[in-house]
mmCIF file with all atom_site columns, C-alpha atoms and ligand atoms in Angstrom:
data_model
loop_
_atom_site.group_PDB
_atom_site.id
_atom_site.type_symbol
_atom_site.label_atom_id
_atom_site.label_alt_id
_atom_site.label_comp_id
_atom_site.label_asym_id
_atom_site.label_entity_id
_atom_site.label_seq_id
_atom_site.pdbx_PDB_ins_code
_atom_site.Cartn_x
_atom_site.Cartn_y
_atom_site.Cartn_z
_atom_site.occupancy
_atom_site.B_iso_or_equiv
_atom_site.pdbx_formal_charge
_atom_site.auth_seq_id
_atom_site.auth_comp_id
_atom_site.auth_asym_id
_atom_site.auth_atom_id
_atom_site.pdbx_PDB_model_num
ATOM   1   C  CA  . MET S 1 1   ? -20.500 -19.711 95.090  1.00 83.00 ? 1   MET S CA  1
ATOM   2   C  CA  . SER S 1 2   ? -20.095 -16.427 97.236  1.00 92.00 ? 2   SER S CA  1
ATOM   3   C  CA  . ARG S 1 3   ? -21.229 -13.066 96.529  1.00 93.00 ? 3   ARG S CA  1
ATOM   4   C  CA  . VAL S 1 4   ? -18.454 -11.646 95.827  1.00 96.00 ? 4   VAL S CA  1
ATOM   5   C  CA  . SER S 1 5   ? -16.981 -14.588 93.433  1.00 94.00 ? 5   SER S CA  1
ATOM   6   C  CA  . GLN S 1 6   ? -20.397 -14.002 91.437  1.00 95.00 ? 6   GLN S CA  1
ATOM   7   C  CA  . LEU S 1 7   ? -19.124 -10.613 90.605  1.00 97.00 ? 7   LEU S CA  1
ATOM   8   C  CA  . TYR S 1 8   ? -16.058 -11.636 90.411  1.00 96.00 ? 8   TYR S CA  1
ATOM   9   C  CA  . ASP S 1 9   ? -17.173 -13.777 87.462  1.00 97.00 ? 9   ASP S CA  1
ATOM   10  C  CA  . LEU S 1 10  ? -19.304 -11.275 86.048  1.00 97.00 ? 10  LEU S CA  1
ATOM   11  C  CA  . GLN S 1 11  ? -15.836 -9.029  85.819  1.00 97.00 ? 11  GLN S CA  1
ATOM   12  C  CA  . GLU S 1 12  ? -14.160 -11.482 84.106  1.00 97.00 ? 12  GLU S CA  1
ATOM   13  C  CA  . THR S 1 13  ? -16.796 -11.219 81.457  1.00 98.00 ? 13  THR S CA  1
ATOM   14  C  CA  . ASP S 1 14  ? -17.427 -8.036  80.892  1.00 97.00 ? 14  ASP S CA  1
ATOM   15  C  CA  . SER S 1 15  ? -13.865 -7.515  80.758  1.00 97.00 ? 15  SER S CA  1
ATOM   16  C  CA  . GLU S 1 16  ? -13.695 -10.071 77.793  1.00 98.00 ? 16  GLU S CA  1
ATOM   17  C  CA  . ILE S 1 17  ? -16.567 -8.524  76.174  1.00 97.00 ? 17  ILE S CA  1
ATOM   18  C  CA  . MET S 1 18  ? -14.803 -4.786  76.320  1.00 96.00 ? 18  MET S CA  1
ATOM   19  C  CA  . VAL S 1 19  ? -11.655 -6.012  75.081  1.00 97.00 ? 19  VAL S CA  1
ATOM   20  C  CA  . ARG S 1 20  ? -13.550 -7.439  71.678  1.00 98.00 ? 20  ARG S CA  1
ATOM   21  C  CA  . GLU S 1 21  ? -15.737 -4.228  72.044  1.00 97.00 ? 21  GLU S CA  1
ATOM   22  C  CA  . THR S 1 22  ? -12.909 -2.214  71.251  1.00 97.00 ? 22  THR S CA  1
ATOM   23  C  CA  . ALA S 1 23  ? -11.688 -4.616  68.635  1.00 98.00 ? 23  ALA S CA  1
ATOM   24  C  CA  . LEU S 1 24  ? -14.414 -5.030  66.719  1.00 98.00 ? 24  LEU S CA  1
ATOM   25  C  CA  . GLY S 1 25  ? -13.983 -0.622  67.298  1.00 97.00 ? 25  GLY S CA  1
ATOM   26  C  CA  . ASN S 1 26  ? -10.685 -1.020  65.591  1.00 97.00 ? 26  ASN S CA  1
ATOM   27  C  CA  . ILE S 1 27  ? -11.628 -3.911  62.544  1.00 97.00 ? 27  ILE S CA  1
ATOM   28  C  CA  . GLU S 1 28  ? -14.908 -0.886  61.613  1.00 96.00 ? 28  GLU S CA  1
ATOM   29  C  CA  . ALA S 1 29  ? -12.677 1.593   61.649  1.00 94.00 ? 29  ALA S CA  1
ATOM   30  C  CA  . ARG S 1 30  ? -9.914  -0.236  58.894  1.00 93.00 ? 30  ARG S CA  1
ATOM   31  C  CA  . LEU S 1 31  ? -12.933 -2.011  57.287  1.00 95.00 ? 31  LEU S CA  1
ATOM   32  C  CA  . GLY S 1 32  ? -14.135 -0.193  53.897  1.00 92.00 ? 32  GLY S CA  1
ATOM   33  C  CA  . GLU S 1 33  ? -12.913 2.190   50.832  1.00 88.00 ? 33  GLU S CA  1
ATOM   34  C  CA  . SER S 1 34  ? -9.349  3.567   51.461  1.00 91.00 ? 34  SER S CA  1
ATOM   35  C  CA  . ASP S 1 35  ? -8.314  6.703   51.254  1.00 93.00 ? 35  ASP S CA  1
ATOM   36  C  CA  . ASP S 1 36  ? -5.627  6.432   50.204  1.00 94.00 ? 36  ASP S CA  1
ATOM   37  C  CA  . ILE S 1 37  ? -7.077  4.280   46.792  1.00 96.00 ? 37  ILE S CA  1
ATOM   38  C  CA  . LEU S 1 38  ? -9.419  6.821   46.733  1.00 96.00 ? 38  LEU S CA  1
ATOM   39  C  CA  . SER S 1 39  ? -6.104  9.829   45.678  1.00 97.00 ? 39  SER S CA  1
ATOM   40  C  CA  . ALA S 1 40  ? -4.287  7.641   43.979  1.00 97.00 ? 40  ALA S CA  1
ATOM   41  C  CA  . ARG S 1 41  ? -7.000  6.511   41.597  1.00 97.00 ? 41  ARG S CA  1
ATOM   42  C  CA  . GLN S 1 42  ? -7.536  10.220  41.576  1.00 97.00 ? 42  GLN S CA  1
ATOM   43  C  CA  . VAL S 1 43  ? -5.017  11.605  40.444  1.00 97.00 ? 43  VAL S CA  1
ATOM   44  C  CA  . LEU S 1 44  ? -4.781  8.259   37.797  1.00 97.00 ? 44  LEU S CA  1
ATOM   45  C  CA  . ALA S 1 45  ? -7.556  9.918   35.873  1.00 98.00 ? 45  ALA S CA  1
ATOM   46  C  CA  . GLU S 1 46  ? -6.311  12.967  36.280  1.00 98.00 ? 46  GLU S CA  1
ATOM   47  C  CA  . ASP S 1 47  ? -3.258  11.623  34.061  1.00 97.00 ? 47  ASP S CA  1
ATOM   48  C  CA  . ARG S 1 48  ? -5.044  9.732   31.356  1.00 98.00 ? 48  ARG S CA  1
ATOM   49  C  CA  . GLU S 1 49  ? -7.344  12.366  30.976  1.00 98.00 ? 49  GLU S CA  1
ATOM   50  C  CA  . ARG S 1 50  ? -4.736  15.314  30.786  1.00 97.00 ? 50  ARG S CA  1
ATOM   51  C  CA  . ALA S 1 51  ? -2.858  12.685  28.040  1.00 97.00 ? 51  ALA S CA  1
ATOM   52  C  CA  . ALA S 1 52  ? -6.394  12.712  26.576  1.00 97.00 ? 52  ALA S CA  1
ATOM   53  C  CA  . ALA S 1 53  ? -6.764  15.710  26.481  1.00 98.00 ? 53  ALA S CA  1
ATOM   54  C  CA  . LEU S 1 54  ? -3.451  15.972  24.289  1.00 97.00 ? 54  LEU S CA  1
ATOM   55  C  CA  . GLU S 1 55  ? -3.993  13.082  21.967  1.00 96.00 ? 55  GLU S CA  1
ATOM   56  C  CA  . PRO S 1 56  ? -6.556  15.868  20.168  1.00 97.00 ? 56  PRO S CA  1
ATOM   57  C  CA  . VAL S 1 57  ? -3.319  18.479  19.715  1.00 98.00 ? 57  VAL S CA  1
ATOM   58  C  CA  . GLN S 1 58  ? -0.691  16.029  18.934  1.00 98.00 ? 58  GLN S CA  1
ATOM   59  C  CA  . ARG S 1 59  ? -2.655  14.997  15.501  1.00 98.00 ? 59  ARG S CA  1
ATOM   60  C  CA  . ASP S 1 60  ? -3.846  18.593  14.969  1.00 98.00 ? 60  ASP S CA  1
ATOM   61  C  CA  . HIS S 1 61  ? -0.173  18.833  14.631  1.00 98.00 ? 61  HIS S CA  1
ATOM   62  C  CA  . GLU S 1 62  ? 0.997   16.671  12.745  1.00 98.00 ? 62  GLU S CA  1
ATOM   63  C  CA  . TRP S 1 63  ? -1.741  17.540  10.310  1.00 98.00 ? 63  TRP S CA  1
ATOM   64  C  CA  . GLN S 1 64  ? -0.544  20.836  9.691   1.00 98.00 ? 64  GLN S CA  1
ATOM   65  C  CA  . ILE S 1 65  ? 3.015   19.553  9.664   1.00 98.00 ? 65  ILE S CA  1
ATOM   66  C  CA  . ASP S 1 66  ? 1.655   16.965  6.730   1.00 98.00 ? 66  ASP S CA  1
ATOM   67  C  CA  . ASP S 1 67  ? 0.045   20.466  5.317   1.00 98.00 ? 67  ASP S CA  1
ATOM   68  C  CA  . PHE S 1 68  ? 3.244   22.158  4.960   1.00 98.00 ? 68  PHE S CA  1
ATOM   69  C  CA  . LYS S 1 69  ? 4.521   19.282  3.628   1.00 98.00 ? 69  LYS S CA  1
ATOM   70  C  CA  . THR S 1 70  ? 2.314   18.940  0.738   1.00 98.00 ? 70  THR S CA  1
ATOM   71  C  CA  . LYS S 1 71  ? 2.439   22.647  0.260   1.00 98.00 ? 71  LYS S CA  1
ATOM   72  C  CA  . ILE S 1 72  ? 6.693   22.607  0.101   1.00 98.00 ? 72  ILE S CA  1
ATOM   73  C  CA  . SER S 1 73  ? 6.682   19.732  -2.313  1.00 97.00 ? 73  SER S CA  1
ATOM   74  C  CA  . ALA S 1 74  ? 4.327   21.136  -4.133  1.00 97.00 ? 74  ALA S CA  1
ATOM   75  C  CA  . VAL S 1 75  ? 6.287   24.710  -4.959  1.00 96.00 ? 75  VAL S CA  1
ATOM   76  C  CA  . GLU S 1 76  ? 9.604   22.689  -5.197  1.00 95.00 ? 76  GLU S CA  1
ATOM   77  C  CA  . THR S 1 77  ? 7.953   20.854  -8.033  1.00 95.00 ? 77  THR S CA  1
ATOM   78  C  CA  . LYS S 1 78  ? 7.012   24.301  -9.364  1.00 93.00 ? 78  LYS S CA  1
ATOM   79  C  CA  . MET S 1 79  ? 11.166  25.186  -8.945  1.00 91.00 ? 79  MET S CA  1
ATOM   80  C  CA  . TYR S 1 80  ? 12.174  22.361  -10.468 1.00 91.00 ? 80  TYR S CA  1
ATOM   81  C  CA  . SER S 1 81  ? 9.807   20.869  -13.692 1.00 91.00 ? 81  SER S CA  1
ATOM   82  C  CA  . GLY S 1 82  ? 11.807  24.019  -15.741 1.00 87.00 ? 82  GLY S CA  1
ATOM   83  C  CA  . SER S 1 83  ? 8.440   25.468  -16.531 1.00 89.00 ? 83  SER S CA  1
ATOM   84  C  CA  . VAL S 1 84  ? 9.408   28.647  -14.556 1.00 77.00 ? 84  VAL S CA  1
ATOM   85  C  CA  . LEU S 1 85  ? 11.804  31.153  -16.236 1.00 79.00 ? 85  LEU S CA  1
ATOM   86  C  CA  . SER S 1 86  ? 12.548  34.916  -14.773 1.00 92.00 ? 86  SER S CA  1
ATOM   87  C  CA  . SER S 1 87  ? 15.310  34.210  -11.690 1.00 91.00 ? 87  SER S CA  1
ATOM   88  C  CA  . ARG S 1 88  ? 12.810  37.354  -10.065 1.00 94.00 ? 88  ARG S CA  1
ATOM   89  C  CA  . GLU S 1 89  ? 9.858   34.509  -9.728  1.00 92.00 ? 89  GLU S CA  1
ATOM   90  C  CA  . LEU S 1 90  ? 12.439  31.429  -9.132  1.00 92.00 ? 90  LEU S CA  1
ATOM   91  C  CA  . THR S 1 91  ? 13.615  34.368  -6.157  1.00 95.00 ? 91  THR S CA  1
ATOM   92  C  CA  . ASN S 1 92  ? 10.130  34.347  -5.231  1.00 95.00 ? 92  ASN S CA  1
ATOM   93  C  CA  . LEU S 1 93  ? 9.034   30.719  -5.156  1.00 95.00 ? 93  LEU S CA  1
ATOM   94  C  CA  . GLN S 1 94  ? 12.439  29.882  -3.068  1.00 95.00 ? 94  GLN S CA  1
ATOM   95  C  CA  . GLU S 1 95  ? 11.185  32.781  -0.408  1.00 97.00 ? 95  GLU S CA  1
ATOM   96  C  CA  . GLU S 1 96  ? 8.189   30.961  -0.230  1.00 97.00 ? 96  GLU S CA  1
ATOM   97  C  CA  . VAL S 1 97  ? 9.730   28.410  0.120   1.00 97.00 ? 97  VAL S CA  1
ATOM   98  C  CA  . GLU S 1 98  ? 11.925  29.341  2.877   1.00 98.00 ? 98  GLU S CA  1
ATOM   99  C  CA  . ALA S 1 99  ? 8.140   31.039  4.734   1.00 98.00 ? 99  ALA S CA  1
ATOM   100 C  CA  . LEU S 1 100 ? 6.554   27.051  4.602   1.00 98.00 ? 100 LEU S CA  1
ATOM   101 C  CA  . LYS S 1 101 ? 9.475   25.670  5.925   1.00 98.00 ? 101 LYS S CA  1
ATOM   102 C  CA  . ARG S 1 102 ? 10.006  28.495  8.607   1.00 98.00 ? 102 ARG S CA  1
ATOM   103 C  CA  . GLY S 1 103 ? 6.273   27.476  9.418   1.00 98.00 ? 103 GLY S CA  1
ATOM   104 C  CA  . GLN S 1 104 ? 6.711   23.481  9.766   1.00 98.00 ? 104 GLN S CA  1
ATOM   105 C  CA  . SER S 1 105 ? 10.071  24.318  12.000  1.00 98.00 ? 105 SER S CA  1
ATOM   106 C  CA  . ARG S 1 106 ? 7.450   26.185  14.624  1.00 98.00 ? 106 ARG S CA  1
ATOM   107 C  CA  . ILE S 1 107 ? 5.521   23.350  14.936  1.00 98.00 ? 107 ILE S CA  1
ATOM   108 C  CA  . ASP S 1 108 ? 7.828   20.882  14.494  1.00 98.00 ? 108 ASP S CA  1
ATOM   109 C  CA  . ASP S 1 109 ? 8.491   22.035  17.488  1.00 98.00 ? 109 ASP S CA  1
ATOM   110 C  CA  . ALA S 1 110 ? 5.272   22.629  19.326  1.00 98.00 ? 110 ALA S CA  1
ATOM   111 C  CA  . LEU S 1 111 ? 4.478   19.013  18.720  1.00 98.00 ? 111 LEU S CA  1
ATOM   112 C  CA  . LEU S 1 112 ? 8.070   17.537  20.095  1.00 98.00 ? 112 LEU S CA  1
ATOM   113 C  CA  . VAL S 1 113 ? 6.401   18.838  23.389  1.00 98.00 ? 113 VAL S CA  1
ATOM   114 C  CA  . VAL S 1 114 ? 3.685   18.061  23.216  1.00 98.00 ? 114 VAL S CA  1
ATOM   115 C  CA  . LEU S 1 115 ? 5.195   14.094  22.848  1.00 98.00 ? 115 LEU S CA  1
ATOM   116 C  CA  . GLU S 1 116 ? 7.869   15.079  25.317  1.00 98.00 ? 116 GLU S CA  1
ATOM   117 C  CA  . GLN S 1 117 ? 4.401   15.793  28.036  1.00 97.00 ? 117 GLN S CA  1
ATOM   118 C  CA  . LEU S 1 118 ? 2.589   12.749  26.721  1.00 97.00 ? 118 LEU S CA  1
ATOM   119 C  CA  . GLU S 1 119 ? 5.802   10.375  26.713  1.00 97.00 ? 119 GLU S CA  1
ATOM   120 C  CA  . GLY S 1 120 ? 6.177   11.898  30.443  1.00 97.00 ? 120 GLY S CA  1
ATOM   121 C  CA  . LEU S 1 121 ? 2.459   11.149  31.570  1.00 97.00 ? 121 LEU S CA  1
ATOM   122 C  CA  . GLN S 1 122 ? 2.704   7.779   29.857  1.00 97.00 ? 122 GLN S CA  1
ATOM   123 C  CA  . ILE S 1 123 ? 5.108   6.554   31.798  1.00 97.00 ? 123 ILE S CA  1
ATOM   124 C  CA  . SER S 1 124 ? 3.612   7.878   35.383  1.00 97.00 ? 124 SER S CA  1
ATOM   125 C  CA  . ILE S 1 125 ? 0.425   6.681   34.359  1.00 98.00 ? 125 ILE S CA  1
ATOM   126 C  CA  . ARG S 1 126 ? 1.765   3.412   33.897  1.00 98.00 ? 126 ARG S CA  1
ATOM   127 C  CA  . VAL S 1 127 ? 3.852   3.717   37.227  1.00 98.00 ? 127 VAL S CA  1
ATOM   128 C  CA  . GLN S 1 128 ? 0.699   4.749   39.317  1.00 97.00 ? 128 GLN S CA  1
ATOM   129 C  CA  . GLN S 1 129 ? -1.286  1.794   37.909  1.00 98.00 ? 129 GLN S CA  1
ATOM   130 C  CA  . SER S 1 130 ? 0.817   -0.753  38.497  1.00 98.00 ? 130 SER S CA  1
ATOM   131 C  CA  . LYS S 1 131 ? 1.514   0.483   42.710  1.00 97.00 ? 131 LYS S CA  1
ATOM   132 C  CA  . LEU S 1 132 ? -2.706  1.220   42.035  1.00 97.00 ? 132 LEU S CA  1
ATOM   133 C  CA  . SER S 1 133 ? -3.282  -2.641  41.250  1.00 97.00 ? 133 SER S CA  1
ATOM   134 C  CA  . GLN S 1 134 ? -0.277  -3.747  44.092  1.00 97.00 ? 134 GLN S CA  1
ATOM   135 C  CA  . MET S 1 135 ? -2.556  -1.586  46.620  1.00 96.00 ? 135 MET S CA  1
ATOM   136 C  CA  . GLU S 1 136 ? -5.820  -3.272  45.478  1.00 96.00 ? 136 GLU S CA  1
ATOM   137 C  CA  . VAL S 1 137 ? -4.356  -6.199  45.863  1.00 97.00 ? 137 VAL S CA  1
ATOM   138 C  CA  . GLU S 1 138 ? -3.349  -5.616  49.281  1.00 96.00 ? 138 GLU S CA  1
ATOM   139 C  CA  . TRP S 1 139 ? -6.271  -3.896  50.390  1.00 97.00 ? 139 TRP S CA  1
ATOM   140 C  CA  . ASP S 1 140 ? -8.086  -6.564  49.149  1.00 96.00 ? 140 ASP S CA  1
ATOM   141 C  CA  . GLU S 1 141 ? -6.132  -9.412  50.813  1.00 97.00 ? 141 GLU S CA  1
ATOM   142 C  CA  . GLU S 1 142 ? -6.679  -7.037  54.052  1.00 96.00 ? 142 GLU S CA  1
ATOM   143 C  CA  . GLN S 1 143 ? -10.868 -6.697  54.482  1.00 97.00 ? 143 GLN S CA  1
ATOM   144 C  CA  . GLN S 1 144 ? -10.942 -10.591 53.753  1.00 98.00 ? 144 GLN S CA  1
ATOM   145 C  CA  . ARG S 1 145 ? -8.654  -11.383 57.034  1.00 98.00 ? 145 ARG S CA  1
ATOM   146 C  CA  . LEU S 1 146 ? -10.186 -8.236  58.572  1.00 98.00 ? 146 LEU S CA  1
ATOM   147 C  CA  . ASN S 1 147 ? -13.806 -9.614  58.152  1.00 98.00 ? 147 ASN S CA  1
ATOM   148 C  CA  . ALA S 1 148 ? -12.712 -12.852 58.647  1.00 98.00 ? 148 ALA S CA  1
ATOM   149 C  CA  . GLU S 1 149 ? -11.437 -11.276 61.804  1.00 98.00 ? 149 GLU S CA  1
ATOM   150 C  CA  . LYS S 1 150 ? -14.704 -9.650  62.942  1.00 98.00 ? 150 LYS S CA  1
ATOM   151 C  CA  . ALA S 1 151 ? -16.726 -13.194 62.465  1.00 98.00 ? 151 ALA S CA  1
ATOM   152 C  CA  . LYS S 1 152 ? -14.439 -14.643 65.310  1.00 98.00 ? 152 LYS S CA  1
ATOM   153 C  CA  . VAL S 1 153 ? -14.248 -11.496 67.062  1.00 98.00 ? 153 VAL S CA  1
ATOM   154 C  CA  . ASN S 1 154 ? -18.359 -11.772 66.677  1.00 98.00 ? 154 ASN S CA  1
ATOM   155 C  CA  . SER S 1 155 ? -18.868 -15.256 67.610  1.00 98.00 ? 155 SER S CA  1
ATOM   156 C  CA  . GLU S 1 156 ? -17.067 -15.198 71.006  1.00 98.00 ? 156 GLU S CA  1
ATOM   157 C  CA  . LEU S 1 157 ? -18.279 -11.751 71.574  1.00 98.00 ? 157 LEU S CA  1
ATOM   158 C  CA  . ASP S 1 158 ? -22.088 -13.700 71.406  1.00 98.00 ? 158 ASP S CA  1
ATOM   159 C  CA  . ARG S 1 159 ? -20.639 -16.370 73.552  1.00 98.00 ? 159 ARG S CA  1
ATOM   160 C  CA  . TYR S 1 160 ? -19.886 -14.170 76.745  1.00 98.00 ? 160 TYR S CA  1
ATOM   161 C  CA  . LYS S 1 161 ? -22.518 -12.164 76.291  1.00 98.00 ? 161 LYS S CA  1
ATOM   162 C  CA  . VAL S 1 162 ? -24.554 -15.360 77.069  1.00 98.00 ? 162 VAL S CA  1
ATOM   163 C  CA  . ARG S 1 163 ? -22.874 -15.980 79.545  1.00 98.00 ? 163 ARG S CA  1
ATOM   164 C  CA  . ARG S 1 164 ? -22.734 -13.191 81.073  1.00 98.00 ? 164 ARG S CA  1
ATOM   165 C  CA  . SER S 1 165 ? -26.657 -12.883 80.856  1.00 97.00 ? 165 SER S CA  1
ATOM   166 C  CA  . GLY S 1 166 ? -25.991 -16.273 82.916  1.00 97.00 ? 166 GLY S CA  1
ATOM   167 C  CA  . GLN S 1 167 ? -24.548 -14.587 85.303  1.00 97.00 ? 167 GLN S CA  1
ATOM   168 C  CA  . SER S 1 168 ? -25.850 -11.092 86.276  1.00 95.00 ? 168 SER S CA  1
ATOM   169 C  CA  . SER S 1 169 ? -29.246 -13.597 86.813  1.00 95.00 ? 169 SER S CA  1
ATOM   170 C  CA  . LEU S 1 170 ? -27.521 -15.050 89.203  1.00 93.00 ? 170 LEU S CA  1
ATOM   171 C  CA  . VAL S 1 171 ? -26.674 -11.843 91.385  1.00 95.00 ? 171 VAL S CA  1
ATOM   172 C  CA  . ASP S 1 172 ? -28.495 -9.759  93.897  1.00 94.00 ? 172 ASP S CA  1
ATOM   173 C  CA  . PRO S 1 173 ? -30.131 -6.758  91.701  1.00 95.00 ? 173 PRO S CA  1
ATOM   174 C  CA  . ARG S 1 174 ? -29.107 -4.539  94.234  1.00 96.00 ? 174 ARG S CA  1
ATOM   175 C  CA  . ASP S 1 175 ? -25.659 -5.770  93.814  1.00 96.00 ? 175 ASP S CA  1
ATOM   176 C  CA  . LEU S 1 176 ? -25.663 -5.945  89.767  1.00 96.00 ? 176 LEU S CA  1
ATOM   177 C  CA  . SER S 1 177 ? -26.963 -1.976  90.673  1.00 96.00 ? 177 SER S CA  1
ATOM   178 C  CA  . LEU S 1 178 ? -24.311 -1.208  92.340  1.00 97.00 ? 178 LEU S CA  1
ATOM   179 C  CA  . TYR S 1 179 ? -21.494 -3.027  89.990  1.00 97.00 ? 179 TYR S CA  1
ATOM   180 C  CA  . GLN S 1 180 ? -23.189 -1.427  87.456  1.00 96.00 ? 180 GLN S CA  1
ATOM   181 C  CA  . SER S 1 181 ? -23.001 2.266   88.981  1.00 95.00 ? 181 SER S CA  1
ATOM   182 C  CA  . LEU S 1 182 ? -19.206 0.771   89.545  1.00 96.00 ? 182 LEU S CA  1
ATOM   183 C  CA  . ILE S 1 183 ? -17.998 -0.452  86.366  1.00 95.00 ? 183 ILE S CA  1
ATOM   184 C  CA  . LYS S 1 184 ? -18.870 2.932   84.279  1.00 91.00 ? 184 LYS S CA  1
ATOM   185 C  CA  . GLY S 1 185 ? -16.475 5.610   86.634  1.00 85.00 ? 185 GLY S CA  1
ATOM   186 C  CA  . ARG S 1 186 ? -13.304 3.324   86.541  1.00 90.00 ? 186 ARG S CA  1
ATOM   187 C  CA  . GLY S 1 187 ? -11.419 1.794   83.793  1.00 88.00 ? 187 GLY S CA  1
ATOM   188 C  CA  . GLY S 1 188 ? -14.335 -1.029  83.460  1.00 93.00 ? 188 GLY S CA  1
ATOM   189 C  CA  . ARG S 1 189 ? -13.355 -2.612  85.777  1.00 96.00 ? 189 ARG S CA  1
ATOM   190 C  CA  . ALA S 1 190 ? -16.239 -2.858  89.190  1.00 97.00 ? 190 ALA S CA  1
ATOM   191 C  CA  . VAL S 1 191 ? -14.805 -5.391  90.999  1.00 97.00 ? 191 VAL S CA  1
ATOM   192 C  CA  . ALA S 1 192 ? -10.898 -5.518  92.478  1.00 97.00 ? 192 ALA S CA  1
ATOM   193 C  CA  . ARG S 1 193 ? -8.531  -8.482  93.625  1.00 96.00 ? 193 ARG S CA  1
ATOM   194 C  CA  . VAL S 1 194 ? -7.003  -7.948  96.837  1.00 97.00 ? 194 VAL S CA  1
ATOM   195 C  CA  . GLU S 1 195 ? -3.365  -9.440  96.872  1.00 96.00 ? 195 GLU S CA  1
ATOM   196 C  CA  . ARG S 1 196 ? -1.098  -9.244  100.008 1.00 95.00 ? 196 ARG S CA  1
ATOM   197 C  CA  . ASN S 1 197 ? -3.529  -6.702  101.672 1.00 95.00 ? 197 ASN S CA  1
ATOM   198 C  CA  . GLY S 1 198 ? -3.897  -4.381  98.918  1.00 97.00 ? 198 GLY S CA  1
ATOM   199 C  CA  . CYS S 1 199 ? -6.327  -3.042  96.417  1.00 97.00 ? 199 CYS S CA  1
ATOM   200 C  CA  . GLN S 1 200 ? -5.042  -4.310  93.072  1.00 96.00 ? 200 GLN S CA  1
ATOM   201 C  CA  . GLY S 1 201 ? -7.782  -1.449  91.505  1.00 95.00 ? 201 GLY S CA  1
ATOM   202 C  CA  . CYS S 1 202 ? -5.808  1.611   93.114  1.00 96.00 ? 202 CYS S CA  1
ATOM   203 C  CA  . ARG S 1 203 ? -2.927  0.341   94.945  1.00 96.00 ? 203 ARG S CA  1
ATOM   204 C  CA  . ILE S 1 204 ? -3.416  0.885   98.434  1.00 96.00 ? 204 ILE S CA  1
ATOM   205 C  CA  . SER S 1 205 ? -3.138  -0.756  101.377 1.00 97.00 ? 205 SER S CA  1
ATOM   206 C  CA  . ILE S 1 206 ? -6.926  -2.173  102.732 1.00 96.00 ? 206 ILE S CA  1
ATOM   207 C  CA  . PRO S 1 207 ? -6.961  -2.178  107.398 1.00 96.00 ? 207 PRO S CA  1
ATOM   208 C  CA  . LEU S 1 208 ? -6.880  -5.788  107.605 1.00 95.00 ? 208 LEU S CA  1
ATOM   209 C  CA  . TYR S 1 209 ? -10.324 -5.744  108.935 1.00 95.00 ? 209 TYR S CA  1
ATOM   210 C  CA  . GLN S 1 210 ? -11.812 -5.189  105.998 1.00 95.00 ? 210 GLN S CA  1
ATOM   211 C  CA  . VAL S 1 211 ? -9.516  -7.816  104.604 1.00 96.00 ? 211 VAL S CA  1
ATOM   212 C  CA  . GLN S 1 212 ? -11.073 -10.308 106.372 1.00 95.00 ? 212 GLN S CA  1
ATOM   213 C  CA  . ARG S 1 213 ? -15.222 -9.053  106.248 1.00 95.00 ? 213 ARG S CA  1
ATOM   214 C  CA  . ALA S 1 214 ? -14.437 -9.531  102.378 1.00 95.00 ? 214 ALA S CA  1
ATOM   215 C  CA  . ARG S 1 215 ? -12.434 -12.441 102.134 1.00 94.00 ? 215 ARG S CA  1
ATOM   216 C  CA  . SER S 1 216 ? -15.610 -14.622 103.663 1.00 90.00 ? 216 SER S CA  1
ATOM   217 C  CA  . GLY S 1 217 ? -17.769 -13.217 99.349  1.00 90.00 ? 217 GLY S CA  1
ATOM   218 C  CA  . ASN S 1 218 ? -20.838 -12.660 101.508 1.00 92.00 ? 218 ASN S CA  1
ATOM   219 C  CA  . GLU S 1 219 ? -20.906 -9.355  102.401 1.00 94.00 ? 219 GLU S CA  1
ATOM   220 C  CA  . VAL S 1 220 ? -19.683 -6.847  99.860  1.00 96.00 ? 220 VAL S CA  1
ATOM   221 C  CA  . VAL S 1 221 ? -17.203 -4.695  101.119 1.00 97.00 ? 221 VAL S CA  1
ATOM   222 C  CA  . GLN S 1 222 ? -15.714 -1.463  98.779  1.00 97.00 ? 222 GLN S CA  1
ATOM   223 C  CA  . CYS S 1 223 ? -12.026 -0.533  98.986  1.00 97.00 ? 223 CYS S CA  1
ATOM   224 C  CA  . PRO S 1 224 ? -12.235 2.483   101.336 1.00 96.00 ? 224 PRO S CA  1
ATOM   225 C  CA  . SER S 1 225 ? -10.356 4.200   98.155  1.00 96.00 ? 225 SER S CA  1
ATOM   226 C  CA  . CYS S 1 226 ? -11.088 3.779   95.072  1.00 96.00 ? 226 CYS S CA  1
ATOM   227 C  CA  . GLU S 1 227 ? -14.920 2.065   96.018  1.00 96.00 ? 227 GLU S CA  1
ATOM   228 C  CA  . ARG S 1 228 ? -13.786 -0.986  94.085  1.00 97.00 ? 228 ARG S CA  1
ATOM   229 C  CA  . ILE S 1 229 ? -15.653 -4.746  95.334  1.00 97.00 ? 229 ILE S CA  1
ATOM   230 C  CA  . LEU S 1 230 ? -12.896 -5.615  96.650  1.00 97.00 ? 230 LEU S CA  1
ATOM   231 C  CA  . TYR S 1 231 ? -12.159 -10.044 95.923  1.00 97.00 ? 231 TYR S CA  1
ATOM   232 C  CA  . VAL S 1 232 ? -10.456 -12.063 97.815  1.00 96.00 ? 232 VAL S CA  1
ATOM   233 C  CA  . ASN S 1 233 ? -9.724  -15.160 97.080  1.00 85.00 ? 233 ASN S CA  1
HETATM 234 ZN ZN1 . ZN  T 2 .   ? -9.012  0.264   95.968  1.00 95.74 ? 301 ZN  T ZN1 1
#
C-alpha cells in the first residue's frame, strides 16, 4: 500500500470516528432530565399546594355556616315555642335571626368562591397530571432509545479506534504529523481526492504535473491552495 493511500484510509477512518463523536455529543445532550418535565412537575406541585391551602378555608367556612344555622334554629325555636309573650321581645328575636342570616349569607358567598377556586384547581390538576404522565412515558421511551443508540455508536467507535490505531502505526511518523496538523484546521479532512484534475477539498484545478506526481502515491503532494494531501486513485 502506498504512503498516500495509507493516509487516505486513515482519513476515512477518522471521518467515521468524527461522525460518531458528533452523534454521541447529540445523544448526550438529550440524555438526562427534561426541562419540560421538571417545569410541568413544578407547576403541578404549586397547584396542589394551592388546593391543599384552600381545604382548611373551606372547612372553616362550613363550620361557621353550621354555627350560624344552629344559632338561627335556637332563636327560631324560642320564637315559636309560645314562651315569648311580648311583641317587643319577638321583634328583638326577629332582628337577631335576620342579623344571623345576613352573617351566614356572607360566609355562604365566601364558601362559594372557595369551592369555585378549588374546582378550577382540581380540573387543572387532573389535566396537568395526565399530560405529565404522557410526557414521562414519552421521555422514558426516548431515554431507552437514546441509551441503545449510545451503546451502538460507542461500540462502532471502539471498532474504528482499533482500526485507526492499526492504520496509524503503519504511517510514516512525519506523514502522520503533517496529517494531524492538517486535519485540525481543515474541517476534519487532511486528505483530498483528485477528480478530473480538481482538488475535491477546495475545488481548484491542480496543475497536471502535480497530479502526475501525486498519482504514484509514494510522494506526499499537497494541494497548492488548501494544502490538503492529494490522493489520486
Ligand atoms: Zn485543495
